């Protein structure tokens, strides 16, 4: 006959207690895992929402600088046509349109040529497609082809002997600027420019004022000369304004002399008024 093995009560109770501890430990671990997973999910959602908000917020963008298209006159290569002024126009237009590529600069300049200058440029390009590799080379060859021989020497000699004559200060200054701009290889120093410009002015208040101030640069001398010429001219305009002539003192027709205000015999305007108010002036009764 088999007898059931009996266990002490304390072993039974300790086994139950260990099972309870094991079961409670598993529950705690599962709870921690769920909590950690939920925390990671919430953190990921938070970061995604923050990134989405940042992407939707409009950031201030830098203002867009647009290119400006300027009109450039055509250079045809006529005798006496100022090549340097045309090159200044082309350089200004290239800067305004933000053309950076050297070949694009050459193409733009060639498109602004006309007449024999255009025929020369495209004829050179036809025989040698790589003739104008840079914009500076194009300008140099254009000067050699169309500037008169010894142009820089001629401009230097003319500037050093420049006189105002019957021209106003503005025309004299523009001529001085043009001649100085033609002297590129060996430029004239500023002191010589100022003295030459001041010496060429005709005798008068403008020349006296410049020799008293003695500016340091040619542009400063031109500015002072034009201001000084404008001031007397402006004052002269105010001084020479004709003043209205008062009506002559006439007696009313058909009556004895009176001590009251006299009137015009034709329009009966008071003699104290100006003559230009009378519609029949200068028909007056003597």
CSV table of C-alpha atoms in Angstrom, one decimal:
chain,number,residue,atom,x,y,z
A,1,UNK,CA,0.0,0.0,0.0
A,2,UNK,CA,1.4,3.3,-1.1
A,3,UNK,CA,1.5,6.2,1.2
A,4,UNK,CA,1.5,9.8,-0.1
A,5,UNK,CA,4.6,11.6,0.8
A,6,UNK,CA,3.9,14.3,3.2
A,7,UNK,CA,5.7,17.6,3.1
A,8,UNK,CA,6.2,19.9,6.0
A,9,UNK,CA,3.9,22.9,6.1
A,10,UNK,CA,6.7,25.4,6.0
A,11,UNK,CA,7.9,23.9,2.6
A,12,UNK,CA,4.4,24.2,1.2
A,13,UNK,CA,4.1,27.8,2.3
A,14,UNK,CA,7.6,28.8,1.1
A,15,UNK,CA,6.9,27.3,-2.3
A,16,UNK,CA,3.7,29.2,-2.6
A,17,UNK,CA,5.6,32.4,-1.6
A,18,UNK,CA,8.3,31.9,-4.1
A,19,UNK,CA,5.8,31.4,-6.8
A,20,UNK,CA,4.1,34.6,-5.8
A,21,UNK,CA,7.4,36.4,-5.9
A,22,UNK,CA,8.2,35.0,-9.3
A,23,UNK,CA,4.8,35.9,-10.6
A,24,UNK,CA,5.0,39.5,-9.2
A,25,UNK,CA,8.5,39.9,-10.7
A,26,UNK,CA,7.3,39.0,-14.1
A,27,UNK,CA,4.5,41.4,-13.8
A,28,UNK,CA,6.8,44.2,-12.8
A,29,UNK,CA,9.2,43.5,-15.7
A,30,UNK,CA,6.3,43.5,-18.2
A,31,UNK,CA,5.1,46.8,-16.7
A,32,UNK,CA,8.5,48.3,-17.0
A,33,UNK,CA,8.9,47.1,-20.6
A,34,UNK,CA,5.5,48.6,-21.5
A,35,UNK,CA,6.4,51.8,-19.8
A,36,UNK,CA,9.7,52.1,-21.6
A,37,UNK,CA,8.1,51.3,-24.9
A,38,UNK,CA,5.5,53.9,-24.4
A,39,UNK,CA,8.1,56.5,-23.4
A,40,UNK,CA,10.1,55.8,-26.5
A,41,UNK,CA,7.0,56.1,-28.7
A,42,UNK,CA,6.1,59.4,-27.0
A,43,UNK,CA,9.6,60.7,-27.5
A,44,UNK,CA,9.6,59.7,-31.1
A,45,UNK,CA,6.3,61.4,-31.7
A,46,UNK,CA,7.5,64.5,-30.0
A,47,UNK,CA,10.6,64.7,-32.1
A,48,UNK,CA,8.6,64.1,-35.3
A,49,UNK,CA,6.1,66.8,-34.4
A,50,UNK,CA,8.9,69.3,-33.6
A,51,UNK,CA,10.6,68.6,-36.9
A,52,UNK,CA,7.3,69.0,-38.7
A,53,UNK,CA,6.7,72.3,-37.0
A,54,UNK,CA,10.1,73.5,-37.9
A,55,UNK,CA,9.7,72.6,-41.5
A,56,UNK,CA,6.3,74.4,-41.8
A,57,UNK,CA,7.6,77.6,-40.2
A,58,UNK,CA,8.6,80.0,-42.9
A,59,UNK,CA,12.2,81.1,-42.6
A,60,UNK,CA,13.0,84.7,-43.7
A,61,UNK,CA,14.6,84.4,-47.1
A,62,UNK,CA,17.2,86.8,-48.5
A,63,UNK,CA,15.8,89.3,-51.0
A,64,UNK,CA,16.3,88.2,-54.6
A,65,UNK,CA,18.5,90.5,-56.6
A,66,UNK,CA,17.3,90.8,-60.1
A,67,UNK,CA,19.4,91.7,-63.1
A,68,UNK,CA,18.8,95.0,-64.8
A,69,UNK,CA,18.8,95.2,-68.6
A,70,UNK,CA,20.3,98.4,-69.9
A,71,UNK,CA,20.3,99.8,-73.4
A,72,UNK,CA,23.7,100.1,-75.1
A,73,UNK,CA,24.3,102.2,-78.1
A,74,UNK,CA,25.9,100.6,-81.2
A,75,UNK,CA,29.5,101.3,-82.0
A,76,UNK,CA,30.1,101.3,-85.7
A,77,UNK,CA,33.7,102.4,-85.9
A,78,UNK,CA,33.3,105.8,-87.5
A,79,UNK,CA,36.2,108.2,-87.4
A,80,UNK,CA,36.1,110.3,-84.3
A,81,UNK,CA,33.5,108.1,-82.6
A,82,UNK,CA,34.4,107.7,-78.9
A,83,UNK,CA,35.3,104.1,-78.4
A,84,UNK,CA,36.1,104.5,-74.7
A,85,UNK,CA,32.7,105.8,-73.9
A,86,UNK,CA,31.1,102.9,-75.6
A,87,UNK,CA,33.3,100.5,-73.6
A,88,UNK,CA,32.1,102.1,-70.4
A,89,UNK,CA,28.5,101.6,-71.5
A,90,UNK,CA,29.1,97.9,-72.2
A,91,UNK,CA,30.9,97.4,-68.9
A,92,UNK,CA,28.0,99.0,-67.1
A,93,UNK,CA,25.5,96.9,-68.8
A,94,UNK,CA,27.5,93.7,-68.2
A,95,UNK,CA,27.6,94.5,-64.5
A,96,UNK,CA,23.9,95.3,-64.3
A,97,UNK,CA,23.0,92.1,-66.0
A,98,UNK,CA,25.4,90.1,-63.8
A,99,UNK,CA,27.2,88.4,-66.7
A,100,UNK,CA,30.2,86.5,-65.2
A,101,UNK,CA,31.3,84.1,-67.9
A,102,UNK,CA,34.1,85.7,-70.1
A,103,UNK,CA,32.8,84.2,-73.4
A,104,UNK,CA,29.3,85.6,-72.5
A,105,UNK,CA,30.8,89.0,-72.0
A,106,UNK,CA,32.4,88.9,-75.4
A,107,UNK,CA,29.2,87.7,-77.0
A,108,UNK,CA,27.2,90.5,-75.4
A,109,UNK,CA,29.8,93.1,-76.5
A,110,UNK,CA,29.9,91.8,-80.1
A,111,UNK,CA,26.1,92.0,-80.2
A,112,UNK,CA,26.3,95.7,-79.5
A,113,UNK,CA,28.6,96.4,-82.4
A,114,UNK,CA,27.4,97.7,-85.8
A,115,UNK,CA,28.7,98.7,-89.2
A,116,UNK,CA,32.3,98.1,-90.0
A,117,UNK,CA,33.1,97.3,-86.3
A,118,UNK,CA,30.6,94.4,-86.4
A,119,UNK,CA,32.0,93.1,-89.7
A,120,UNK,CA,35.5,93.2,-88.3
A,121,UNK,CA,34.6,91.3,-85.1
A,122,UNK,CA,32.6,88.6,-86.7
A,123,UNK,CA,35.2,88.3,-89.5
A,124,UNK,CA,37.9,87.7,-86.9
A,125,UNK,CA,35.7,85.1,-85.2
A,126,UNK,CA,35.0,83.4,-88.5
A,127,UNK,CA,38.6,82.9,-89.3
A,128,UNK,CA,39.7,82.1,-85.7
A,129,UNK,CA,36.9,80.9,-83.4
A,130,UNK,CA,39.2,81.2,-80.4
A,131,UNK,CA,40.4,84.7,-81.1
A,132,UNK,CA,38.6,86.4,-78.3
A,133,UNK,CA,39.2,84.1,-75.4
A,134,UNK,CA,38.7,86.8,-72.8
A,135,UNK,CA,36.7,90.0,-72.6
A,136,UNK,CA,39.9,92.0,-71.9
A,137,UNK,CA,41.5,90.6,-75.1
A,138,UNK,CA,38.5,91.6,-77.1
A,139,UNK,CA,38.7,95.2,-75.9
A,140,UNK,CA,42.4,95.4,-76.5
A,141,UNK,CA,42.1,94.2,-80.1
A,142,UNK,CA,39.1,96.5,-80.7
A,143,UNK,CA,41.2,99.5,-79.5
A,144,UNK,CA,44.1,98.5,-81.8
A,145,UNK,CA,41.7,98.2,-84.7
A,146,UNK,CA,39.6,101.4,-84.4
A,147,UNK,CA,41.4,103.9,-82.1
A,148,UNK,CA,43.5,106.4,-84.1
A,149,UNK,CA,47.2,105.9,-84.0
A,150,UNK,CA,48.9,107.5,-81.1
A,151,UNK,CA,45.5,108.3,-79.6
A,152,UNK,CA,46.9,108.4,-76.0
A,153,UNK,CA,49.7,110.7,-77.0
A,154,UNK,CA,47.3,113.1,-78.7
A,155,UNK,CA,44.9,113.1,-75.7
A,156,UNK,CA,47.8,113.9,-73.4
A,157,UNK,CA,49.0,116.8,-75.5
A,158,UNK,CA,45.5,118.2,-75.9
A,159,UNK,CA,44.7,118.0,-72.2
A,160,UNK,CA,48.0,119.7,-71.2
A,161,UNK,CA,47.1,122.6,-73.6
A,162,UNK,CA,43.3,122.6,-72.9
A,163,UNK,CA,41.6,126.0,-72.7
A,164,UNK,CA,38.0,126.9,-71.7
A,165,UNK,CA,37.6,129.6,-74.4
A,166,UNK,CA,34.0,130.4,-75.1
A,167,UNK,CA,32.6,127.2,-73.6
A,168,UNK,CA,30.9,127.1,-70.3
A,169,UNK,CA,32.4,125.3,-67.3
A,170,UNK,CA,30.3,122.1,-67.8
A,171,UNK,CA,31.5,121.6,-71.4
A,172,UNK,CA,35.1,122.4,-70.5
A,173,UNK,CA,35.0,119.9,-67.6
A,174,UNK,CA,33.5,117.2,-69.8
A,175,UNK,CA,36.2,117.6,-72.4
A,176,UNK,CA,38.9,117.4,-69.7
A,177,UNK,CA,37.3,114.2,-68.3
A,178,UNK,CA,37.3,112.6,-71.7
A,179,UNK,CA,40.9,113.4,-72.5
A,180,UNK,CA,42.1,112.1,-69.1
A,181,UNK,CA,40.1,108.9,-69.5
A,182,UNK,CA,42.0,108.2,-72.8
A,183,UNK,CA,45.4,108.2,-71.0
A,184,UNK,CA,45.7,104.7,-69.7
A,185,UNK,CA,49.2,103.5,-70.2
A,186,UNK,CA,51.0,106.2,-68.2
A,187,UNK,CA,48.3,108.2,-66.4
A,188,UNK,CA,48.8,111.9,-65.4
A,189,UNK,CA,49.1,112.5,-61.7
A,190,UNK,CA,46.3,114.3,-59.8
A,191,UNK,CA,48.4,117.4,-59.1
A,192,UNK,CA,49.1,118.0,-62.8
A,193,UNK,CA,45.4,117.4,-63.7
A,194,UNK,CA,44.3,120.0,-61.2
A,195,UNK,CA,46.8,122.6,-62.2
A,196,UNK,CA,46.1,122.1,-65.9
A,197,UNK,CA,42.3,122.3,-65.4
A,198,UNK,CA,42.6,125.5,-63.3
A,199,UNK,CA,45.1,127.1,-65.6
A,200,UNK,CA,42.8,126.5,-68.6
A,201,UNK,CA,39.8,128.3,-67.0
A,202,UNK,CA,39.2,131.8,-68.3
A,203,UNK,CA,39.9,134.7,-66.0
A,204,UNK,CA,37.0,135.4,-63.7
A,205,UNK,CA,35.4,134.5,-60.3
A,206,UNK,CA,35.5,130.8,-61.0
A,207,UNK,CA,39.2,130.7,-61.6
A,208,UNK,CA,39.9,133.0,-58.7
A,209,UNK,CA,37.9,130.8,-56.4
A,210,UNK,CA,39.6,127.6,-57.4
A,211,UNK,CA,43.1,129.1,-56.9
A,212,UNK,CA,42.0,130.2,-53.4
A,213,UNK,CA,40.6,126.8,-52.5
A,214,UNK,CA,43.1,124.7,-54.5
A,215,UNK,CA,41.4,121.3,-54.5
A,216,UNK,CA,43.4,118.1,-54.4
A,217,UNK,CA,41.7,116.1,-57.2
A,218,UNK,CA,40.4,116.8,-60.7
A,219,UNK,CA,36.9,115.8,-59.7
A,220,UNK,CA,36.9,118.1,-56.7
A,221,UNK,CA,38.1,121.0,-58.9
A,222,UNK,CA,35.3,120.3,-61.4
A,223,UNK,CA,32.7,120.2,-58.7
A,224,UNK,CA,33.9,123.5,-57.1
A,225,UNK,CA,34.1,125.2,-60.5
A,226,UNK,CA,30.5,124.2,-61.5
A,227,UNK,CA,29.2,125.2,-58.1
A,228,UNK,CA,30.9,128.6,-58.3
A,229,UNK,CA,29.6,129.2,-61.9
A,230,UNK,CA,26.1,128.3,-60.8
A,231,UNK,CA,26.0,130.7,-57.9
A,232,UNK,CA,26.6,134.0,-59.8
A,233,UNK,CA,24.3,132.8,-62.6
A,234,UNK,CA,21.5,132.0,-60.2
A,235,UNK,CA,21.9,135.3,-58.4
A,236,UNK,CA,22.0,137.1,-61.8
A,237,UNK,CA,18.6,135.6,-62.7
A,238,UNK,CA,17.1,137.0,-59.6
A,239,UNK,CA,18.6,140.4,-60.1
A,240,UNK,CA,17.6,140.8,-63.7
A,241,UNK,CA,13.9,139.9,-63.2
A,242,UNK,CA,12.0,142.8,-64.8
A,243,UNK,CA,9.7,144.5,-62.3
A,244,UNK,CA,6.2,145.6,-63.4
A,245,UNK,CA,5.8,149.2,-64.3
A,246,UNK,CA,3.2,151.2,-62.5
A,247,UNK,CA,0.4,152.8,-64.5
A,248,UNK,CA,1.0,156.4,-65.4
A,249,UNK,CA,-0.7,159.0,-63.3
A,250,UNK,CA,-3.6,160.2,-65.4
A,251,UNK,CA,-6.6,162.3,-64.6
A,252,UNK,CA,-10.1,161.0,-65.0
A,253,UNK,CA,-11.5,162.2,-68.3
A,254,UNK,CA,-13.9,165.1,-68.3
A,255,UNK,CA,-13.4,166.4,-64.8
A,256,UNK,CA,-11.4,168.7,-62.7
A,257,UNK,CA,-8.2,167.5,-60.9
A,258,UNK,CA,-8.9,165.6,-57.7
A,259,UNK,CA,-6.8,164.6,-54.8
A,260,UNK,CA,-8.1,160.9,-54.9
A,261,UNK,CA,-6.4,158.0,-56.6
A,262,UNK,CA,-6.1,158.4,-60.4
A,263,UNK,CA,-7.3,155.8,-62.8
A,264,UNK,CA,-6.5,154.5,-66.3
A,265,UNK,CA,-8.5,156.3,-68.9
A,266,UNK,CA,-9.2,153.0,-70.9
A,267,UNK,CA,-9.8,150.3,-68.3
A,268,UNK,CA,-10.4,152.3,-65.1
A,269,UNK,CA,-7.9,150.4,-63.2
A,270,UNK,CA,-6.4,152.3,-60.3
A,271,UNK,CA,-3.1,154.0,-61.1
A,272,UNK,CA,-1.7,152.3,-58.0
A,273,UNK,CA,-2.0,148.9,-59.9
A,274,UNK,CA,0.7,147.5,-62.2
A,275,UNK,CA,0.7,148.4,-65.8
A,276,UNK,CA,0.4,144.7,-66.9
A,277,UNK,CA,-3.1,144.5,-65.4
A,278,UNK,CA,-4.4,147.0,-68.0
A,279,UNK,CA,-5.7,145.1,-71.1
A,280,UNK,CA,-5.1,148.1,-73.4
A,281,UNK,CA,-1.6,148.9,-72.1
A,282,UNK,CA,0.3,151.0,-73.4
A,283,UNK,CA,-2.7,153.0,-74.7
A,284,UNK,CA,-3.0,155.8,-72.1
A,285,UNK,CA,-4.7,159.2,-72.2
A,286,UNK,CA,-2.1,161.9,-71.8
